[in-house]
Amino acid sequence: RGSTWKGALALFNSLEEMSIKADLVSHNTVLSAMEKSSKWRLGLAVLAASEESSLQPDVFTYSTAMSACERAQQWTRCLRLLDEMQERGCQPNGFTLAAAMG
């Protein structure tokens, strides 16, 4: 399980080489692997990549990123993500709020 994030990231990075455009599901899957592996910084990079790809992160995207930050005790980043998602019109749910409260 510890190396699952490496495989997910490698596959994600190879999509472009195969001329496949990564969708939000792809981004969320990799973000989830980062969260489960305590790779919160990489998770935030995946979130940023989704925004740069003109994708609209959804409540799952933000909840997963916030959970990764919460696991790493990055409370300030977690709260910033909560603010960001609300500014973008994404409504938090119970999982999102649980991550924000730690």
Tab-separated table of N, CA, C and O in Angstrom:
chain	number	residue	atom	x	y	z
A	1	ARG	N	0.825	-1.194	0.000
A	1	ARG	CA	0.000	0.000	0.000
A	1	ARG	C	0.868	1.256	0.000
A	1	ARG	O	0.479	2.273	-0.557
A	2	GLY	N	2.033	1.192	0.608
A	2	GLY	CA	2.896	2.356	0.682
A	2	GLY	C	3.363	2.858	-0.664
A	2	GLY	O	3.658	4.031	-0.824
A	3	SER	N	3.458	1.989	-1.644
A	3	SER	CA	3.928	2.413	-2.960
A	3	SER	C	2.785	2.647	-3.946
A	3	SER	O	3.020	2.992	-5.091
A	4	THR	N	1.549	2.457	-3.511
A	4	THR	CA	0.402	2.656	-4.390
A	4	THR	C	0.383	4.066	-4.954
A	4	THR	O	0.074	4.265	-6.123
A	5	TRP	N	0.753	5.032	-4.145
A	5	TRP	CA	0.736	6.415	-4.611
A	5	TRP	C	1.725	6.607	-5.755
A	5	TRP	O	1.463	7.374	-6.682
A	6	LYS	N	2.839	5.890	-5.719
A	6	LYS	CA	3.829	6.018	-6.791
A	6	LYS	C	3.262	5.505	-8.113
A	6	LYS	O	3.442	6.138	-9.154
A	7	GLY	N	2.593	4.374	-8.060
A	7	GLY	CA	1.983	3.815	-9.263
A	7	GLY	C	0.882	4.712	-9.802
A	7	GLY	O	0.775	4.919	-11.015
A	8	ALA	N	0.059	5.234	-8.897
A	8	ALA	CA	-1.024	6.126	-9.312
A	8	ALA	C	-0.468	7.387	-9.963
A	8	ALA	O	-0.958	7.834	-11.003
A	9	LEU	N	0.577	7.933	-9.366
A	9	LEU	CA	1.182	9.144	-9.913
A	9	LEU	C	1.852	8.869	-11.258
A	9	LEU	O	1.731	9.660	-12.195
A	10	ALA	N	2.531	7.735	-11.375
A	10	ALA	CA	3.187	7.380	-12.638
A	10	ALA	C	2.156	7.202	-13.755
A	10	ALA	O	2.348	7.698	-14.873
A	11	LEU	N	1.069	6.519	-13.454
A	11	LEU	CA	0.015	6.335	-14.450
A	11	LEU	C	-0.610	7.670	-14.835
A	11	LEU	O	-0.815	7.957	-16.016
A	12	PHE	N	-0.871	8.494	-13.844
A	12	PHE	CA	-1.452	9.820	-14.081
A	12	PHE	C	-0.539	10.644	-14.988
A	12	PHE	O	-0.995	11.265	-15.947
A	13	ASN	N	0.755	10.631	-14.698
A	13	ASN	CA	1.707	11.399	-15.495
A	13	ASN	C	1.856	10.849	-16.910
A	13	ASN	O	2.196	11.592	-17.831
A	14	SER	N	1.609	9.560	-17.096
A	14	SER	CA	1.748	8.966	-18.425
A	14	SER	C	0.538	9.219	-19.317
A	14	SER	O	0.612	8.993	-20.524
A	15	LEU	N	-0.563	9.683	-18.759
A	15	LEU	CA	-1.753	9.934	-19.568
A	15	LEU	C	-1.467	10.907	-20.704
A	15	LEU	O	-1.896	10.688	-21.837
A	16	GLU	N	-0.747	11.967	-20.395
A	16	GLU	CA	-0.438	12.967	-21.416
A	16	GLU	C	0.398	12.363	-22.542
A	16	GLU	O	0.166	12.643	-23.715
A	17	GLU	N	1.344	11.512	-22.180
A	17	GLU	CA	2.177	10.850	-23.187
A	17	GLU	C	1.346	9.971	-24.112
A	17	GLU	O	1.695	9.775	-25.275
A	18	MET	N	0.239	9.448	-23.599
A	18	MET	CA	-0.646	8.595	-24.393
A	18	MET	C	-1.752	9.404	-25.073
A	18	MET	O	-2.707	8.844	-25.598
A	19	SER	N	-1.631	10.743	-25.020
A	19	SER	CA	-2.618	11.653	-25.615
A	19	SER	C	-4.012	11.472	-25.019
A	19	SER	O	-5.018	11.578	-25.704
A	20	ILE	N	-4.039	11.187	-23.721
A	20	ILE	CA	-5.304	11.060	-22.996
A	20	ILE	C	-5.405	12.230	-22.040
A	20	ILE	O	-4.500	12.474	-21.245
A	21	LYS	N	-6.505	12.958	-22.144
A	21	LYS	CA	-6.711	14.099	-21.253
A	21	LYS	C	-7.269	13.596	-19.927
A	21	LYS	O	-8.292	12.917	-19.891
A	22	ALA	N	-6.583	13.919	-18.856
A	22	ALA	CA	-7.040	13.510	-17.523
A	22	ALA	C	-8.284	14.302	-17.149
A	22	ALA	O	-8.317	15.519	-17.276
A	23	ASP	N	-9.306	13.590	-16.696
A	23	ASP	CA	-10.524	14.251	-16.246
A	23	ASP	C	-10.502	14.384	-14.724
A	23	ASP	O	-9.518	14.017	-14.075
A	24	LEU	N	-11.580	14.906	-14.185
A	24	LEU	CA	-11.624	15.123	-12.734
A	24	LEU	C	-11.560	13.800	-11.970
A	24	LEU	O	-10.953	13.729	-10.898
A	25	VAL	N	-12.136	12.745	-12.528
A	25	VAL	CA	-12.080	11.441	-11.863
A	25	VAL	C	-10.624	10.983	-11.740
A	25	VAL	O	-10.213	10.474	-10.702
A	26	SER	N	-9.841	11.188	-12.788
A	26	SER	CA	-8.411	10.829	-12.751
A	26	SER	C	-7.694	11.613	-11.667
A	26	SER	O	-6.918	11.051	-10.890
A	27	HIS	N	-7.943	12.921	-11.635
A	27	HIS	CA	-7.309	13.765	-10.619
A	27	HIS	C	-7.718	13.326	-9.214
A	27	HIS	O	-6.884	13.226	-8.317
A	28	ASN	N	-9.015	13.062	-9.039
A	28	ASN	CA	-9.504	12.664	-7.720
A	28	ASN	C	-8.930	11.320	-7.276
A	28	ASN	O	-8.628	11.121	-6.097
A	29	THR	N	-8.752	10.406	-8.221
A	29	THR	CA	-8.196	9.089	-7.895
A	29	THR	C	-6.758	9.224	-7.405
A	29	THR	O	-6.372	8.620	-6.391
A	30	VAL	N	-5.979	10.024	-8.101
A	30	VAL	CA	-4.583	10.229	-7.684
A	30	VAL	C	-4.536	10.990	-6.358
A	30	VAL	O	-3.753	10.647	-5.468
A	31	LEU	N	-5.384	11.983	-6.206
A	31	LEU	CA	-5.440	12.745	-4.961
A	31	LEU	C	-5.791	11.825	-3.794
A	31	LEU	O	-5.191	11.914	-2.720
A	32	SER	N	-6.705	10.907	-4.009
A	32	SER	CA	-7.084	9.955	-2.964
A	32	SER	C	-5.907	9.050	-2.585
A	32	SER	O	-5.695	8.770	-1.399
A	33	ALA	N	-5.140	8.620	-3.582
A	33	ALA	CA	-3.946	7.803	-3.295
A	33	ALA	C	-2.936	8.598	-2.473
A	33	ALA	O	-2.312	8.060	-1.559
A	34	MET	N	-2.797	9.887	-2.776
A	34	MET	CA	-1.868	10.738	-2.008
A	34	MET	C	-2.359	10.896	-0.564
A	34	MET	O	-1.574	10.826	0.375
A	35	GLU	N	-3.646	11.080	-0.412
A	35	GLU	CA	-4.225	11.257	0.924
A	35	GLU	C	-4.016	10.000	1.762
A	35	GLU	O	-3.587	10.070	2.911
A	36	LYS	N	-4.258	8.827	1.173
A	36	LYS	CA	-4.113	7.569	1.902
A	36	LYS	C	-2.656	7.267	2.250
A	36	LYS	O	-2.380	6.522	3.180
A	37	SER	N	-1.736	7.843	1.494
A	37	SER	CA	-0.306	7.601	1.713
A	37	SER	C	0.386	8.731	2.466
A	37	SER	O	1.608	8.780	2.528
A	38	SER	N	-0.413	9.666	2.986
A	38	SER	CA	0.111	10.808	3.750
A	38	SER	C	1.055	11.682	2.923
A	38	SER	O	2.018	12.239	3.451
A	39	LYS	N	0.771	11.810	1.659
A	39	LYS	CA	1.554	12.659	0.757
A	39	LYS	C	0.750	13.933	0.472
A	39	LYS	O	0.375	14.229	-0.652
A	40	TRP	N	0.513	14.713	1.509
A	40	TRP	CA	-0.366	15.868	1.397
A	40	TRP	C	0.171	16.919	0.424
A	40	TRP	O	-0.597	17.556	-0.283
A	41	ARG	N	1.478	17.103	0.391
A	41	ARG	CA	2.040	18.103	-0.533
A	41	ARG	C	1.780	17.706	-1.988
A	41	ARG	O	1.419	18.543	-2.812
A	42	LEU	N	1.982	16.427	-2.290
A	42	LEU	CA	1.689	15.946	-3.637
A	42	LEU	C	0.195	16.047	-3.931
A	42	LEU	O	-0.202	16.343	-5.054
A	43	GLY	N	-0.615	15.796	-2.924
A	43	GLY	CA	-2.061	15.941	-3.092
A	43	GLY	C	-2.451	17.360	-3.461
A	43	GLY	O	-3.278	17.577	-4.350
A	44	LEU	N	-1.835	18.328	-2.802
A	44	LEU	CA	-2.120	19.726	-3.134
A	44	LEU	C	-1.631	20.065	-4.539
A	44	LEU	O	-2.252	20.870	-5.242
A	45	ALA	N	-0.551	19.427	-4.974
A	45	ALA	CA	-0.065	19.635	-6.341
A	45	ALA	C	-1.066	19.076	-7.353
A	45	ALA	O	-1.294	19.680	-8.406
A	46	VAL	N	-1.680	17.945	-7.031
A	46	VAL	CA	-2.704	17.373	-7.914
A	46	VAL	C	-3.921	18.293	-7.959
A	46	VAL	O	-4.498	18.521	-9.030
A	47	LEU	N	-4.308	18.837	-6.822
A	47	LEU	CA	-5.414	19.799	-6.788
A	47	LEU	C	-5.095	21.006	-7.666
A	47	LEU	O	-5.928	21.431	-8.469
A	48	ALA	N	-3.899	21.529	-7.542
A	48	ALA	CA	-3.487	22.671	-8.366
A	48	ALA	C	-3.493	22.303	-9.850
A	48	ALA	O	-3.926	23.101	-10.691
A	49	ALA	N	-3.055	21.091	-10.169
A	49	ALA	CA	-3.046	20.644	-11.569
A	49	ALA	C	-4.458	20.561	-12.126
A	49	ALA	O	-4.688	20.897	-13.294
A	50	SER	N	-5.399	20.147	-11.308
A	50	SER	CA	-6.783	20.073	-11.791
A	50	SER	C	-7.310	21.470	-12.096
A	50	SER	O	-7.999	21.682	-13.099
A	51	GLU	N	-6.950	22.425	-11.258
A	51	GLU	CA	-7.389	23.804	-11.495
A	51	GLU	C	-6.707	24.375	-12.738
A	51	GLU	O	-7.335	25.086	-13.524
A	52	GLU	N	-5.427	24.061	-12.942
A	52	GLU	CA	-4.689	24.538	-14.109
A	52	GLU	C	-5.206	23.912	-15.394
A	52	GLU	O	-5.059	24.487	-16.475
A	53	SER	N	-5.821	22.734	-15.285
A	53	SER	CA	-6.365	22.040	-16.452
A	53	SER	C	-7.787	22.491	-16.763
A	53	SER	O	-8.484	21.857	-17.538
A	54	SER	N	-8.201	23.570	-16.122
A	54	SER	CA	-9.551	24.118	-16.305
A	54	SER	C	-10.650	23.165	-15.841
A	54	SER	O	-11.780	23.246	-16.300
A	55	LEU	N	-10.298	22.255	-14.946
A	55	LEU	CA	-11.309	21.392	-14.352
A	55	LEU	C	-11.873	22.100	-13.130
A	55	LEU	O	-11.193	22.890	-12.487
A	56	GLN	N	-13.106	21.795	-12.806
A	56	GLN	CA	-13.753	22.380	-11.639
A	56	GLN	C	-13.708	21.368	-10.500
A	56	GLN	O	-14.479	20.413	-10.507
A	57	PRO	N	-12.779	21.534	-9.534
A	57	PRO	CA	-12.745	20.603	-8.406
A	57	PRO	C	-14.107	20.553	-7.714
A	57	PRO	O	-14.783	21.581	-7.570
A	58	ASP	N	-14.509	19.350	-7.317
A	58	ASP	CA	-15.805	19.183	-6.671
A	58	ASP	C	-15.625	18.945	-5.173
A	58	ASP	O	-14.512	19.022	-4.646
A	59	VAL	N	-16.719	18.646	-4.505
A	59	VAL	CA	-16.669	18.468	-3.054
A	59	VAL	C	-15.758	17.289	-2.691
A	59	VAL	O	-15.059	17.338	-1.682
A	60	PHE	N	-15.731	16.238	-3.518
A	60	PHE	CA	-14.835	15.112	-3.252
A	60	PHE	C	-13.378	15.554	-3.348
A	60	PHE	O	-12.560	15.182	-2.507
A	61	THR	N	-13.058	16.344	-4.358
A	61	THR	CA	-11.688	16.827	-4.542
A	61	THR	C	-11.229	17.588	-3.310
A	61	THR	O	-10.161	17.309	-2.755
A	62	TYR	N	-12.029	18.563	-2.907
A	62	TYR	CA	-11.659	19.380	-1.754
A	62	TYR	C	-11.646	18.577	-0.457
A	62	TYR	O	-10.745	18.738	0.365
A	63	SER	N	-12.630	17.699	-0.273
A	63	SER	CA	-12.673	16.897	0.954
A	63	SER	C	-11.443	16.010	1.072
A	63	SER	O	-10.865	15.868	2.157
A	64	THR	N	-11.019	15.435	-0.043
A	64	THR	CA	-9.849	14.563	-0.030
A	64	THR	C	-8.581	15.360	0.249
A	64	THR	O	-7.732	14.942	1.043
A	65	ALA	N	-8.460	16.520	-0.390
A	65	ALA	CA	-7.286	17.375	-0.142
A	65	ALA	C	-7.263	17.836	1.310
A	65	ALA	O	-6.204	17.842	1.957
A	66	MET	N	-8.427	18.189	1.827
A	66	MET	CA	-8.499	18.634	3.221
A	66	MET	C	-8.184	17.497	4.183
A	66	MET	O	-7.507	17.695	5.193
A	67	SER	N	-8.642	16.298	3.864
A	67	SER	CA	-8.350	15.143	4.709
A	67	SER	C	-6.845	14.865	4.734
A	67	SER	O	-6.286	14.533	5.784
A	68	ALA	N	-6.200	14.997	3.584
A	68	ALA	CA	-4.743	14.808	3.532
A	68	ALA	C	-4.039	15.825	4.415
A	68	ALA	O	-3.110	15.487	5.154
A	69	CYS	N	-4.484	17.068	4.365
A	69	CYS	CA	-3.885	18.122	5.205
A	69	CYS	C	-4.188	17.882	6.679
A	69	CYS	O	-3.325	18.074	7.537
A	70	GLU	N	-5.393	17.435	6.962
A	70	GLU	CA	-5.787	17.173	8.355
A	70	GLU	C	-4.934	16.053	8.940
A	70	GLU	O	-4.447	16.147	10.068
A	71	ARG	N	-4.698	14.996	8.173
A	71	ARG	CA	-3.860	13.877	8.638
A	71	ARG	C	-2.440	14.340	8.956
A	71	ARG	O	-1.786	13.799	9.841
A	72	ALA	N	-1.972	15.338	8.205
A	72	ALA	CA	-0.609	15.858	8.411
A	72	ALA	C	-0.589	17.016	9.404
A	72	ALA	O	0.435	17.666	9.576
A	73	GLN	N	-1.718	17.266	10.026
A	73	GLN	CA	-1.878	18.355	11.000
A	73	GLN	C	-1.568	19.716	10.384
A	73	GLN	O	-1.033	20.606	11.044
A	74	GLN	N	-1.935	19.878	9.143
A	74	GLN	CA	-1.775	21.141	8.419
A	74	GLN	C	-3.112	21.894	8.482
A	74	GLN	O	-3.806	22.071	7.493
A	75	TRP	N	-3.461	22.325	9.694
A	75	TRP	CA	-4.781	22.901	9.951
A	75	TRP	C	-5.010	24.180	9.151
A	75	TRP	O	-6.105	24.391	8.622
A	76	THR	N	-4.009	25.028	9.066
A	76	THR	CA	-4.168	26.296	8.347
A	76	THR	C	-4.462	26.035	6.877
A	76	THR	O	-5.353	26.658	6.298
A	77	ARG	N	-3.747	25.112	6.275
A	77	ARG	CA	-3.987	24.776	4.867
A	77	ARG	C	-5.377	24.191	4.687
A	77	ARG	O	-6.059	24.462	3.701
A	78	CYS	N	-5.779	23.388	5.636
A	78	CYS	CA	-7.107	22.777	5.590
A	78	CYS	C	-8.193	23.855	5.581
A	78	CYS	O	-9.118	23.821	4.764
A	79	LEU	N	-8.049	24.824	6.450
A	79	LEU	CA	-9.038	25.901	6.510
A	79	LEU	C	-8.995	26.785	5.269
A	79	LEU	O	-10.030	27.266	4.801
A	80	ARG	N	-7.790	26.975	4.703
A	80	ARG	CA	-7.680	27.734	3.450
A	80	ARG	C	-8.420	27.028	2.320
A	80	ARG	O	-9.059	27.668	1.489
A	81	LEU	N	-8.309	25.709	2.295
A	81	LEU	CA	-9.019	24.944	1.269
A	81	LEU	C	-10.530	25.062	1.447
A	81	LEU	O	-11.276	25.155	0.463
A	82	LEU	N	-10.987	25.072	2.688
A	82	LEU	CA	-12.410	25.256	2.949
A	82	LEU	C	-12.879	26.610	2.423
A	82	LEU	O	-13.910	26.706	1.749
A	83	ASP	N	-12.107	27.644	2.695
A	83	ASP	CA	-12.443	28.975	2.181
A	83	ASP	C	-12.441	28.990	0.656
A	83	ASP	O	-13.347	29.534	0.022
A	84	GLU	N	-11.409	28.391	0.081
A	84	GLU	CA	-11.275	28.371	-1.381
A	84	GLU	C	-12.456	27.673	-2.044
A	84	GLU	O	-13.005	28.164	-3.027
A	85	MET	N	-12.840	26.539	-1.500
A	85	MET	CA	-13.941	25.804	-2.126
A	85	MET	C	-15.237	26.595	-2.059
A	85	MET	O	-16.000	26.617	-3.020
A	86	GLN	N	-15.468	27.291	-0.959
A	86	GLN	CA	-16.684	28.081	-0.839
A	86	GLN	C	-16.641	29.292	-1.773
A	86	GLN	O	-17.657	29.654	-2.359
A	87	GLU	N	-15.465	29.897	-1.924
A	87	GLU	CA	-15.324	31.016	-2.856
A	87	GLU	C	-15.608	30.584	-4.288
A	87	GLU	O	-16.086	31.370	-5.095
A	88	ARG	N	-15.311	29.331	-4.598
A	88	ARG	CA	-15.538	28.801	-5.951
A	88	ARG	C	-16.947	28.239	-6.118
A	88	ARG	O	-17.256	27.633	-7.143
A	89	GLY	N	-17.771	28.396	-5.094
A	89	GLY	CA	-19.157	27.963	-5.190
A	89	GLY	C	-19.384	26.485	-4.932
A	89	GLY	O	-20.433	25.952	-5.256
A	90	CYS	N	-18.412	25.832	-4.341
A	90	CYS	CA	-18.530	24.411	-4.021
A	90	CYS	C	-18.991	24.286	-2.569
A	90	CYS	O	-18.340	24.793	-1.658
A	91	GLN	N	-20.108	23.632	-2.373
A	91	GLN	CA	-20.721	23.535	-1.050
A	91	GLN	C	-20.101	22.397	-0.242
A	91	GLN	O	-20.067	21.263	-0.696
A	92	PRO	N	-19.570	22.686	0.958
A	92	PRO	CA	-19.004	21.614	1.782
A	92	PRO	C	-20.086	20.638	2.268
A	92	PRO	O	-21.242	21.009	2.402
A	93	ASN	N	-19.668	19.406	2.509
A	93	ASN	CA	-20.583	18.412	3.086
A	93	ASN	C	-20.032	17.975	4.441
A	93	ASN	O	-19.071	18.563	4.953
A	94	GLY	N	-20.606	16.941	5.016
A	94	GLY	CA	-20.179	16.479	6.334
A	94	GLY	C	-18.728	16.022	6.378
A	94	GLY	O	-18.014	16.290	7.348
A	95	PHE	N	-18.263	15.350	5.320
A	95	PHE	CA	-16.873	14.896	5.278
A	95	PHE	C	-15.916	16.094	5.223
A	95	PHE	O	-14.868	16.091	5.860
A	96	THR	N	-16.302	17.092	4.446
A	96	THR	CA	-15.476	18.285	4.317
A	96	THR	C	-15.352	18.987	5.665
A	96	THR	O	-14.257	19.362	6.080
A	97	LEU	N	-16.475	19.155	6.321
A	97	LEU	CA	-16.473	19.856	7.602
A	97	LEU	C	-15.736	19.041	8.678
A	97	LEU	O	-15.045	19.620	9.523
A	98	ALA	N	-15.852	17.713	8.618
A	98	ALA	CA	-15.121	16.868	9.571
A	98	ALA	C	-13.613	17.028	9.395
A	98	ALA	O	-12.873	17.124	10.368
A	99	ALA	N	-13.176	17.095	8.148
A	99	ALA	CA	-11.742	17.293	7.889
A	99	ALA	C	-11.296	18.669	8.379
A	99	ALA	O	-10.214	18.817	8.927
A	100	ALA	N	-12.149	19.661	8.188
A	100	ALA	CA	-11.801	21.026	8.604
A	100	ALA	C	-11.704	21.136	10.126
A	100	ALA	O	-10.893	21.893	10.642
A	101	MET	N	-12.530	20.356	10.822
A	101	MET	CA	-12.519	20.414	12.289
A	101	MET	C	-11.463	19.516	12.897
A	101	MET	O	-11.142	19.637	14.067
A	102	GLY	N	-10.912	18.599	12.072
A	102	GLY	CA	-9.859	17.714	12.556
A	102	GLY	C	-10.384	16.784	13.562
A	102	GLY	O	-9.884	16.213	14.409
